[in-house]
PDB file of C-alpha atoms in Angstrom:
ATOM      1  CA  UNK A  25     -30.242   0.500 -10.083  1.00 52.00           C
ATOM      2  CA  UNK A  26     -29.587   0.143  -6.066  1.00 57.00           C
ATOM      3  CA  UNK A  27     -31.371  -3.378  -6.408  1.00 44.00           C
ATOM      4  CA  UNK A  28     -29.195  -4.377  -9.364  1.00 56.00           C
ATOM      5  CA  UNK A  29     -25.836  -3.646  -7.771  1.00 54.00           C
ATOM      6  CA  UNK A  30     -26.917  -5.505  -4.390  1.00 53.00           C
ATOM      7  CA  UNK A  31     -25.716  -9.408  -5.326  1.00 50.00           C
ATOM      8  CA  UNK A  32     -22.099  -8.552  -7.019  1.00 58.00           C
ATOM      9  CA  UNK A  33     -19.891  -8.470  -3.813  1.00 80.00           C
ATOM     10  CA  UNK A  34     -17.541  -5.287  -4.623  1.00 93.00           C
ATOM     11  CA  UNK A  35     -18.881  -2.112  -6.233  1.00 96.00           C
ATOM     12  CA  UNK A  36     -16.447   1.015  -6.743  1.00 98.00           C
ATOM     13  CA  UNK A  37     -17.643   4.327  -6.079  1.00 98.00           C
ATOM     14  CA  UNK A  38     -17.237   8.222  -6.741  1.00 98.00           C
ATOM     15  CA  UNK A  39     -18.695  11.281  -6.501  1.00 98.00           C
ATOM     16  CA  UNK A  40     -18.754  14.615  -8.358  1.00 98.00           C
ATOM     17  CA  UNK A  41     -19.288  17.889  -7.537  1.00 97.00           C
ATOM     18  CA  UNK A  42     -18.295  21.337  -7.737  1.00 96.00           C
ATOM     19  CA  UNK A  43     -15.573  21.998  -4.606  1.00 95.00           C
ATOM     20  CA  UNK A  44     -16.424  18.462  -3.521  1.00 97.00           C
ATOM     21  CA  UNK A  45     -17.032  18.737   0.355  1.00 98.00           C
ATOM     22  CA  UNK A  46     -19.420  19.806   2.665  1.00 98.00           C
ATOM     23  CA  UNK A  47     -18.492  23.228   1.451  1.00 97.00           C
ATOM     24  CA  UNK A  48     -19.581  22.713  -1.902  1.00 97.00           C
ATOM     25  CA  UNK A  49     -21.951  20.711  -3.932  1.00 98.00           C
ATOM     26  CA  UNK A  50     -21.982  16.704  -4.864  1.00 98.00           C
ATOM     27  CA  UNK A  51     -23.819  16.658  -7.608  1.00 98.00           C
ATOM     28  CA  UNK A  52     -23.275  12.833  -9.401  1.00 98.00           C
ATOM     29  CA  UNK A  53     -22.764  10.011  -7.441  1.00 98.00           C
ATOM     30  CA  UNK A  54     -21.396   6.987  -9.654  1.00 98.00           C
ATOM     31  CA  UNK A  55     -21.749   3.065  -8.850  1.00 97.00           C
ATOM     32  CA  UNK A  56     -19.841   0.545 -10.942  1.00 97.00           C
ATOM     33  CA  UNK A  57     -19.879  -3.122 -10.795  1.00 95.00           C
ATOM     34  CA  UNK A  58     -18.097  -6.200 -11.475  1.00 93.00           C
ATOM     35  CA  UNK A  59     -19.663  -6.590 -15.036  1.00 93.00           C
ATOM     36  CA  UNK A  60     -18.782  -3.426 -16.046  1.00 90.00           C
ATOM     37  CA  UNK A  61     -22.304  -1.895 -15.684  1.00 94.00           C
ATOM     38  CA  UNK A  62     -22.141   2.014 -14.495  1.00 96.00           C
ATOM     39  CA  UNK A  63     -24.803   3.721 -12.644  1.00 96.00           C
ATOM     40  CA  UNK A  64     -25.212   7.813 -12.173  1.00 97.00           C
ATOM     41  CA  UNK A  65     -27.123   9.378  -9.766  1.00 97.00           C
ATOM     42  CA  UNK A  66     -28.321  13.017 -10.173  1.00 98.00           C
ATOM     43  CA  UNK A  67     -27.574  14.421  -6.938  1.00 98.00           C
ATOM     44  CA  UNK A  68     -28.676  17.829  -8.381  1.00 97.00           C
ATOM     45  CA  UNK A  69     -31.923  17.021  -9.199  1.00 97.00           C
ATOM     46  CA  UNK A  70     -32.696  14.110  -6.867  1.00 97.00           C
ATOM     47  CA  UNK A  71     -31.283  15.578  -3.617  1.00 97.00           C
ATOM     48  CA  UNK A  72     -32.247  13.822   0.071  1.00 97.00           C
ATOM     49  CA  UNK A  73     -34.445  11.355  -1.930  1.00 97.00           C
ATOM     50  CA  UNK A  74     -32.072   9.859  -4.046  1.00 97.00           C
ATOM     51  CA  UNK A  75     -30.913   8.427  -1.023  1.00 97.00           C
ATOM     52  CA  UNK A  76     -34.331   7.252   0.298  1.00 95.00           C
ATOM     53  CA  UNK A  77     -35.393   3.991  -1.867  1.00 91.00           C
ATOM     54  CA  UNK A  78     -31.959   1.938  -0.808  1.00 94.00           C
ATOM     55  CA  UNK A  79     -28.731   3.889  -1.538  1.00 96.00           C
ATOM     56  CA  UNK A  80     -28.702   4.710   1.837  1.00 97.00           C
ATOM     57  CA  UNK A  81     -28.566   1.337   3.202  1.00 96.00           C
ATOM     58  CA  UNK A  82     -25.642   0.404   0.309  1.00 96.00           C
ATOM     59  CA  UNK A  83     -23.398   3.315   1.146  1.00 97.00           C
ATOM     60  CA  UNK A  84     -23.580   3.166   5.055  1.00 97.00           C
ATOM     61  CA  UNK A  85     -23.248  -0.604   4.962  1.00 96.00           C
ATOM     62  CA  UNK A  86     -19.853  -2.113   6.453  1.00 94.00           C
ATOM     63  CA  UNK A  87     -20.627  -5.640   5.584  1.00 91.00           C
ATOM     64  CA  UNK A  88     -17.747  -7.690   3.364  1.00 85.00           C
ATOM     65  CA  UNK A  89     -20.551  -8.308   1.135  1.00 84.00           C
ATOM     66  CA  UNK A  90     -20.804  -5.102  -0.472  1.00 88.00           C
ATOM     67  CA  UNK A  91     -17.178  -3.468   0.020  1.00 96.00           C
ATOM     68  CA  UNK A  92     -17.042  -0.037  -1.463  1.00 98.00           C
ATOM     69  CA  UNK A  93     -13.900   0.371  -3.288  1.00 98.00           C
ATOM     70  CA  UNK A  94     -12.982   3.837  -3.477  1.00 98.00           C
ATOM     71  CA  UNK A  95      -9.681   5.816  -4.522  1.00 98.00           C
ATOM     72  CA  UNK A  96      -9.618   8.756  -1.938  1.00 98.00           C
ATOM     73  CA  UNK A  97     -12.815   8.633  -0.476  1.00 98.00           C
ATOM     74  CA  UNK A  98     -12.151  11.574   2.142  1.00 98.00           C
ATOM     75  CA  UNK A  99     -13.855  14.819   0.143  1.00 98.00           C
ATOM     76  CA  UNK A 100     -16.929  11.900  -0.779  1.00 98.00           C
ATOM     77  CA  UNK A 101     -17.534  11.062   2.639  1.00 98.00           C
ATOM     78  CA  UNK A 102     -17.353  14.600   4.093  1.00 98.00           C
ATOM     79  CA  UNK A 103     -20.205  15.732   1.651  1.00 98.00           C
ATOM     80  CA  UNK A 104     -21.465  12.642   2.240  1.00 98.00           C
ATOM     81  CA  UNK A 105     -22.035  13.371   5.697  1.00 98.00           C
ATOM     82  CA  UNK A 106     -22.099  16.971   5.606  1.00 98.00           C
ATOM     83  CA  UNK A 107     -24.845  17.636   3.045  1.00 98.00           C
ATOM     84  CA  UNK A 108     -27.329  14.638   2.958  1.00 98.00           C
ATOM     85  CA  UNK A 109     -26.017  12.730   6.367  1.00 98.00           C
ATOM     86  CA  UNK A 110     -24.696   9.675   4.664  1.00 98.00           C
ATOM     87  CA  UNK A 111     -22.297   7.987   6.866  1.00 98.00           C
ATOM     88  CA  UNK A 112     -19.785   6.102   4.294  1.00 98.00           C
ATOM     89  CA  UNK A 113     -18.768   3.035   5.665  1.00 98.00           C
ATOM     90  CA  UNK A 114     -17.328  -0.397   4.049  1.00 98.00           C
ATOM     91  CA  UNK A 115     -14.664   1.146   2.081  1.00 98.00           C
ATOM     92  CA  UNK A 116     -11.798  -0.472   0.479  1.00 98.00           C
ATOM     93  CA  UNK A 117      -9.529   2.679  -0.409  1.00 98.00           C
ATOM     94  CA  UNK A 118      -7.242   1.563  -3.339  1.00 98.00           C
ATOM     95  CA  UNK A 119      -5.027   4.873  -2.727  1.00 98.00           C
ATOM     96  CA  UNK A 120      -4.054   3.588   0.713  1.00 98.00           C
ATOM     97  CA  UNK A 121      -3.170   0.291  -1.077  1.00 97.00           C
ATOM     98  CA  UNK A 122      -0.770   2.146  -3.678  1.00 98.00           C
ATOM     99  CA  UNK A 123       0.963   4.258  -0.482  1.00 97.00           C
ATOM    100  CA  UNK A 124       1.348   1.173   1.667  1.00 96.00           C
ATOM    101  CA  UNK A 125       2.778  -0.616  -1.124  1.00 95.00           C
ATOM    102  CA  UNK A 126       5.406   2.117  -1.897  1.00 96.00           C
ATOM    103  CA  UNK A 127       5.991   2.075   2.296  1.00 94.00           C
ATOM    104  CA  UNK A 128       6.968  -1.471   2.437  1.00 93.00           C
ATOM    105  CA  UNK A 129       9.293  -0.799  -0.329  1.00 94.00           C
ATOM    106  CA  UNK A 130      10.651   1.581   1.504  1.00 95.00           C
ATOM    107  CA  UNK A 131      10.217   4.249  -1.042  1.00 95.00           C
ATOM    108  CA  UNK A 132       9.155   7.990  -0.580  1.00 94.00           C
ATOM    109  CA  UNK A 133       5.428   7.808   0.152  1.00 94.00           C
ATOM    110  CA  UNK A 134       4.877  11.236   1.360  1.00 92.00           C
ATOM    111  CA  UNK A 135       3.043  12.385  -1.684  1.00 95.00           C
ATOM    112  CA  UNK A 136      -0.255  10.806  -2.900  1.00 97.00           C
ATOM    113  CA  UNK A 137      -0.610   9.928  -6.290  1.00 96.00           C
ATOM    114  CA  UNK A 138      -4.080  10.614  -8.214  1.00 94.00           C
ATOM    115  CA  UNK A 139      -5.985   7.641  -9.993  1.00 94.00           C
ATOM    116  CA  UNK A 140      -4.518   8.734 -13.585  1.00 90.00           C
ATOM    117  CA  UNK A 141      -1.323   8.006 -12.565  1.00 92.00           C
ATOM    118  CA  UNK A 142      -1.727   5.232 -10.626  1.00 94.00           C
ATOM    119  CA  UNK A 143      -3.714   3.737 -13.881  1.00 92.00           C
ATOM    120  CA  UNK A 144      -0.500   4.595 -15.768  1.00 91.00           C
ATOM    121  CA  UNK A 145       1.698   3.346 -13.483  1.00 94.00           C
ATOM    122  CA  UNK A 146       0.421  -0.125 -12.548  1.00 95.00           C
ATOM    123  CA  UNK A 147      -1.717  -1.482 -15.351  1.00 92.00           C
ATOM    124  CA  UNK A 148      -1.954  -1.489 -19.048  1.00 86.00           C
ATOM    125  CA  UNK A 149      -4.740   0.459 -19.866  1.00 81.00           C
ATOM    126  CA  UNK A 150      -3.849   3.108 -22.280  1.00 76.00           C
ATOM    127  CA  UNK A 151      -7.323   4.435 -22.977  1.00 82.00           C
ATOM    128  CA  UNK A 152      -8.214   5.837 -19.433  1.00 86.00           C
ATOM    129  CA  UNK A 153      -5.685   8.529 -19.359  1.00 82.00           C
ATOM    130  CA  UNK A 154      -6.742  10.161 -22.884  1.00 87.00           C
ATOM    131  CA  UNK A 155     -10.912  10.031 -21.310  1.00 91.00           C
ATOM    132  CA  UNK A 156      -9.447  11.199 -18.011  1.00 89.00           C
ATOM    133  CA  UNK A 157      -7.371  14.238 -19.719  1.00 89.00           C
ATOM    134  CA  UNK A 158     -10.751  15.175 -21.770  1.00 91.00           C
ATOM    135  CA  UNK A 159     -12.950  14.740 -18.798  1.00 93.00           C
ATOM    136  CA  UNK A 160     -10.427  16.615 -16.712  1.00 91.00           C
ATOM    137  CA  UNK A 161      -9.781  19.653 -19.213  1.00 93.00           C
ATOM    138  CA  UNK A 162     -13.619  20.358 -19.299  1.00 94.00           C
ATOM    139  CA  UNK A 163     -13.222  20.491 -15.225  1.00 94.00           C
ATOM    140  CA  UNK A 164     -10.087  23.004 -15.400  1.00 93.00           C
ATOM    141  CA  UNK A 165     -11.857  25.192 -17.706  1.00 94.00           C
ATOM    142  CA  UNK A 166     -14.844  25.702 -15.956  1.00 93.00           C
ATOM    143  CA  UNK A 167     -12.673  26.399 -12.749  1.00 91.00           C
ATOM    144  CA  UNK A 168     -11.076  29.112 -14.723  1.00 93.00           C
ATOM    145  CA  UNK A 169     -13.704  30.896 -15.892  1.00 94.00           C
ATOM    146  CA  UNK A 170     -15.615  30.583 -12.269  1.00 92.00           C
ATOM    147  CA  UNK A 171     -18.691  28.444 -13.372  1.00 94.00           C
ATOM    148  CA  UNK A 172     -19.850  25.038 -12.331  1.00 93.00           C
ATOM    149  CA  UNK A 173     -20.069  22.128 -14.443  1.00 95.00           C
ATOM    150  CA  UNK A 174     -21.420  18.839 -13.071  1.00 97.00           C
ATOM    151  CA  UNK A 175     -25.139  20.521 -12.130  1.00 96.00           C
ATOM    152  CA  UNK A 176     -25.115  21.132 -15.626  1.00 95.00           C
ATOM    153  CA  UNK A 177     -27.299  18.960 -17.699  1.00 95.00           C
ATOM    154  CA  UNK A 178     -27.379  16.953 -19.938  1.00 95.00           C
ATOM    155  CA  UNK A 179     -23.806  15.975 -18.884  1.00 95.00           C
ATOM    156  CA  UNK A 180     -21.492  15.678 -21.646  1.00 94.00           C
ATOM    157  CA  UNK A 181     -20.366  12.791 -23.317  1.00 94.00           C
ATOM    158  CA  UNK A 182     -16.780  13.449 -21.914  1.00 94.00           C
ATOM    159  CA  UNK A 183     -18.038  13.589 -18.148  1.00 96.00           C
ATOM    160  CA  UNK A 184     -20.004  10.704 -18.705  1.00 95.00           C
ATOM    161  CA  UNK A 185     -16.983   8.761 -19.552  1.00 95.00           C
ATOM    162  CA  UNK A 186     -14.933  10.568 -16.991  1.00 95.00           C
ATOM    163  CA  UNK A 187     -17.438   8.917 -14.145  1.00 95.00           C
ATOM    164  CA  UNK A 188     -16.912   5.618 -15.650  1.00 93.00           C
ATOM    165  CA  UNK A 189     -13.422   5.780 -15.718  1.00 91.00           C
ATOM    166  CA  UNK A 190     -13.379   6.901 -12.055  1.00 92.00           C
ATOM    167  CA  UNK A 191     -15.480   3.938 -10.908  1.00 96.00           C
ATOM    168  CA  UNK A 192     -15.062   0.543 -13.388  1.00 94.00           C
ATOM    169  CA  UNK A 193     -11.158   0.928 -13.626  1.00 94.00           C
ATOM    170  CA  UNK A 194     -10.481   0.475  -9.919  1.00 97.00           C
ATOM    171  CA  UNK A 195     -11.670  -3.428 -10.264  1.00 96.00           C
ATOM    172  CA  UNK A 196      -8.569  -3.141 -13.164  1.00 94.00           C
ATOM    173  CA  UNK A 197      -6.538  -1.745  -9.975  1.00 96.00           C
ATOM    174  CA  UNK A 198      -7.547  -4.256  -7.470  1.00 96.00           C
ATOM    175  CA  UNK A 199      -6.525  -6.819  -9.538  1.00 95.00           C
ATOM    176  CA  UNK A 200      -2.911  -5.708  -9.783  1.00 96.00           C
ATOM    177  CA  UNK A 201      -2.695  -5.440  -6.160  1.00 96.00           C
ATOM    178  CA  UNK A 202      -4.634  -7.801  -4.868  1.00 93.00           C
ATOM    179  CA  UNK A 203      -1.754 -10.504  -4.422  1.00 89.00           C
ATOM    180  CA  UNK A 204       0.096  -8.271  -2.039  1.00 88.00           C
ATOM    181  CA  UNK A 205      -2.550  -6.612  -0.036  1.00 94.00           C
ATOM    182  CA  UNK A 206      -3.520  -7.007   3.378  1.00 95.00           C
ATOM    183  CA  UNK A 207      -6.873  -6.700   3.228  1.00 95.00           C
ATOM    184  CA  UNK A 208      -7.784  -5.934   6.538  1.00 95.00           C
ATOM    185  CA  UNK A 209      -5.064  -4.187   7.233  1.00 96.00           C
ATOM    186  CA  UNK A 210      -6.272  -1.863   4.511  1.00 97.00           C
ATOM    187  CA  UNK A 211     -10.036  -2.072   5.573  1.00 97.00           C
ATOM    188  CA  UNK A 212      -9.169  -0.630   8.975  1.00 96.00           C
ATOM    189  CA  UNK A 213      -6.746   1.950   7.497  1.00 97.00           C
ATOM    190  CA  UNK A 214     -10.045   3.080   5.221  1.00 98.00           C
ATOM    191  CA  UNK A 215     -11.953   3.040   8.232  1.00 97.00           C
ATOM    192  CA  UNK A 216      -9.581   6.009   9.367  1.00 97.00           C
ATOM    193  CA  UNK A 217      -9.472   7.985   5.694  1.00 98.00           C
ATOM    194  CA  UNK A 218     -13.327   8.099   5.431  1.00 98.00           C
ATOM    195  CA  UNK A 219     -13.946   9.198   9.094  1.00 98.00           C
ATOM    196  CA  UNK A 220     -10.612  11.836   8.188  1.00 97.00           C
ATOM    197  CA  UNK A 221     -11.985  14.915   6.573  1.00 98.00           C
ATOM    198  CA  UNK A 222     -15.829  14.345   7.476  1.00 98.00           C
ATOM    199  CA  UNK A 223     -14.916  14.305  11.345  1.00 97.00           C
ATOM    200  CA  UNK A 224     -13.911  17.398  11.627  1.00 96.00           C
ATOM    201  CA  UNK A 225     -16.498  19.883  13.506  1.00 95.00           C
ATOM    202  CA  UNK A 226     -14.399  23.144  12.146  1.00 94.00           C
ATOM    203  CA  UNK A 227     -12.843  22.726   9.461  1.00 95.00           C
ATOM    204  CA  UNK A 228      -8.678  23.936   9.912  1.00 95.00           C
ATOM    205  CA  UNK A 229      -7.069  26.135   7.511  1.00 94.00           C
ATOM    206  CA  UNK A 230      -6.818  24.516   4.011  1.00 93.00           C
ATOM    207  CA  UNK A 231      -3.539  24.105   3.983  1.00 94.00           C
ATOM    208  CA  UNK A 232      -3.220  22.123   6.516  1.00 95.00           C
ATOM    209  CA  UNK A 233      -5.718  19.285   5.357  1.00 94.00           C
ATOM    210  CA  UNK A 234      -5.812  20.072   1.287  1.00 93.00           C
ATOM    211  CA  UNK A 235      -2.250  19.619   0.127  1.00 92.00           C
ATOM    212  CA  UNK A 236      -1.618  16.386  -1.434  1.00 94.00           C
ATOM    213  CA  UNK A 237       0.574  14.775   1.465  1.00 96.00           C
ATOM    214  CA  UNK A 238      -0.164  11.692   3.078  1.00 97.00           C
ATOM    215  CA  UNK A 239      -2.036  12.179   6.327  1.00 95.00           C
ATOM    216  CA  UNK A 240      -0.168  10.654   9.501  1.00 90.00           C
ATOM    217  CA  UNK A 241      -1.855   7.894  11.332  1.00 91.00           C
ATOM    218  CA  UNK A 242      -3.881   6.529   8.798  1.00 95.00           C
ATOM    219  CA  UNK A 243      -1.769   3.512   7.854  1.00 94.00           C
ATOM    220  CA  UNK A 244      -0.333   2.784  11.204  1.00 84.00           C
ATOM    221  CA  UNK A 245      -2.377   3.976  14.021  1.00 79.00           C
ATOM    222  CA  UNK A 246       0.287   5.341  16.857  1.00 73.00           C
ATOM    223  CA  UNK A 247      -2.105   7.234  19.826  1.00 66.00           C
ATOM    224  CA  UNK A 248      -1.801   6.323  23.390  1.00 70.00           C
ATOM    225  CA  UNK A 249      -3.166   8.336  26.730  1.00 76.00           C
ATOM    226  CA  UNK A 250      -0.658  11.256  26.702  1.00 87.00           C
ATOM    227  CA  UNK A 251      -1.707  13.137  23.180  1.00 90.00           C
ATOM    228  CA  UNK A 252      -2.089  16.501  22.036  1.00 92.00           C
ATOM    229  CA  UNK A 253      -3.882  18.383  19.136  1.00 92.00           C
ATOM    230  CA  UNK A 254      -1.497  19.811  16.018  1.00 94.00           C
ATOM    231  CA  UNK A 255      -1.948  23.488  15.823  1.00 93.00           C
ATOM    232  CA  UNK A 256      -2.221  22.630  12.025  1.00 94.00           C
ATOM    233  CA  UNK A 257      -4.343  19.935  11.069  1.00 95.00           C
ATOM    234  CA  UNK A 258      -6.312  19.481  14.486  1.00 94.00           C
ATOM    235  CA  UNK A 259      -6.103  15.897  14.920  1.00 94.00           C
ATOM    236  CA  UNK A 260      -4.581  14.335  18.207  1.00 92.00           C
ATOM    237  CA  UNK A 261      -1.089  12.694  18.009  1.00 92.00           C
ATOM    238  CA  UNK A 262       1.531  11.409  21.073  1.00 90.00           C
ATOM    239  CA  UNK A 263       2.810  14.299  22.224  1.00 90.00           C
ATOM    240  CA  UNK A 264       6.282  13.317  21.728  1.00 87.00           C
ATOM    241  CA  UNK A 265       5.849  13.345  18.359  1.00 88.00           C
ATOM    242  CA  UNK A 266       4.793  16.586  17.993  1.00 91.00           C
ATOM    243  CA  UNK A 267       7.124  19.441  16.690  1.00 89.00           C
ATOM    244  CA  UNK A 268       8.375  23.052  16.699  1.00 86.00           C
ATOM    245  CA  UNK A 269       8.258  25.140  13.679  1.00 82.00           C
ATOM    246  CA  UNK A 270       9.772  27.672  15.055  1.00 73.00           C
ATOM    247  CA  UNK A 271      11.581  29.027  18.283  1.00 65.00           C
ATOM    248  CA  UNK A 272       8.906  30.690  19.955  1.00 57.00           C
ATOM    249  CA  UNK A 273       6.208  28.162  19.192  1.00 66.00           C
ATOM    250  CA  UNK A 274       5.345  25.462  21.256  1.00 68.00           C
ATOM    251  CA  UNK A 275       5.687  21.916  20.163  1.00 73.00           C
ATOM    252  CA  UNK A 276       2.672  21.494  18.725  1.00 89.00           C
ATOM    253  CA  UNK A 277       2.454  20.665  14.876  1.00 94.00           C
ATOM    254  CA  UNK A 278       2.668  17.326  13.428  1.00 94.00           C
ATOM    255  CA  UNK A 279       5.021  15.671  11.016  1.00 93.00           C
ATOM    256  CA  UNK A 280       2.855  16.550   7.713  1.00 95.00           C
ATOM    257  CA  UNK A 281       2.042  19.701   9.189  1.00 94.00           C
ATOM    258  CA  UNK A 282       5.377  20.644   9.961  1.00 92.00           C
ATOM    259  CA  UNK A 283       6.141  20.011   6.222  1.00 91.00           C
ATOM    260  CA  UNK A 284       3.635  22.395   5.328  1.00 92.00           C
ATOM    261  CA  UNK A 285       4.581  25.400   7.306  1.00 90.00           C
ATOM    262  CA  UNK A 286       8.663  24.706   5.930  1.00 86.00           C
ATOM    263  CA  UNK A 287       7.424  24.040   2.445  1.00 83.00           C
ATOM    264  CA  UNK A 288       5.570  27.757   2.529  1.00 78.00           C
ATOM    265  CA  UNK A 289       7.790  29.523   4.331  1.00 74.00           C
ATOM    266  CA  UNK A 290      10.637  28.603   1.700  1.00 73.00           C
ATOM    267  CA  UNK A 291       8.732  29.378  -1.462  1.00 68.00           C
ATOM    268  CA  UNK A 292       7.828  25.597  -2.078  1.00 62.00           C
ATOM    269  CA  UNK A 293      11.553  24.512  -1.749  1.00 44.00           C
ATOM    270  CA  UNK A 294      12.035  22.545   1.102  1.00 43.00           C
ATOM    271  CA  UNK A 295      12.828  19.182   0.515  1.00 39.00           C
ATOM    272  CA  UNK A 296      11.058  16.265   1.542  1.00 36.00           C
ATOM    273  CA  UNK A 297      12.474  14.650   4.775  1.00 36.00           C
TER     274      UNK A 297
END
């Protein structure tokens, strides 16, 4: 399968897994190509050797040959790393495209939006959403009744379709924004979301990195010499953009952060600045 997907250029990837992240289990790992082929990896049975005979080489390759396109590859490339030391690199992260297209319309982009809604929003596929609802309602009910799901096998026909969505319709994505897109303006900024979740060595409360706001300095990259860590999400920022949360805390926390703390403390009604 690695061999076959070597020659086409772009592939997309995804993986699945229970709690996807080095603190849980990645259990599928989906390739799809150009043509419309899909290819899925059992993780669960395969473990460190399904990554011995080439798929190795095609995930931790950054050449523009084989561009990985991805739609929030942070979770991936944490268990990635984390679990089977697979440094993702050459990603193209179509969720980064969607946000920097909403930022240079200078529209609200402070909230990410998931694949199913991008799908909705920006092309005209109108099957993806009902295989993306079935898929998904298998995953909330297993979640619910506190039992795992993709180690389960054989997978269902649902899941199987759920994979394929998550991987062939981002070339139907691309497409739409390819026109508009800086390319390597987007390549770097993926460069930054990969390496975001996966580089931490402790991982910070999960409210501070799991909350479905767009991370600062992904997009545009502002550090110089004088920076400090956020008390929150424990990356470094320029100290003078750092921020109080409260009277008798330091300046420490930044913008997203900040949002976090005000959005908790008020019940989940502060507004969006």
């Amino acid at each position: 399968a690695v061999v076959s997907t070597q020659s086409t250029g772009e592939i997309a990837v995804d993986c699945e897994g229970d709690n996807l992240s080095r603190e849980g289990t990645l259990d599928i790992l989906i390739i799809g190509t150009t043509n419309r082929k899909v290819f899925l990896f059992d993780i669960t049975k395969l473990q460190h050797t399904a990554f011995e005979t080439g798929l190795r080489e095609l995930l931790e390759s950054d050449s523009e040959d084989m561009t990985k396109l991805m739609y929030d590859c942070r979770n991936d490339s944490d268990a990635l790393m984390h679990l089977y030391e697979v440094k993702l690199a050459g990603v193209l992260d179509l969720q980064l495209v969607e946000i920097d297209k909403r930022r240079k319309n200078k529209e609200n982009f402070r909230c990410l939006k998931g694949l199913k809604k991008s799908l909705e929003e920006y092309t005209d596929d109108k099957e993806s959403g009902s295989i993306k609802k079935n898929g998904g309602e298998q995953i909330e009910n297993a979640k619910s009744n506190g039992t795992t799901i993709w180690d389960k096998r054989p997978l269902s026909t649902e899941l199987r379709d759920y994979c394929a969505v998550d991987t062939v319709k981002l070339f139907s994505l691309l497409k739409v924004f390819r026109k508009k897109m800086d390319r390597e303006e987007i390549l770097k900024a993926s460069e930054r979301y990969v390496d975001y979740f996966r580089s931490f060595e402790v991982l910070p409360e999960k409210e501070f990195y799991q909350h479905g706001l767009f991370p600062e300095n992904i997009l545009v990259c502002k550090k110089g010499r004088d920076v400090d860590k956020c008390r929150g999400c424990k990356k470094e920022f320029q100290k003078s953009s750092l921020k109080k949360v409260s009277k008798n805390k330091s300046k420490n926390y930044c913008n997203v952060c900040s949002y976090v703390i005000k959005f908790k403390r008020n019940g989940g009604q502060a507004s969006q600045s």
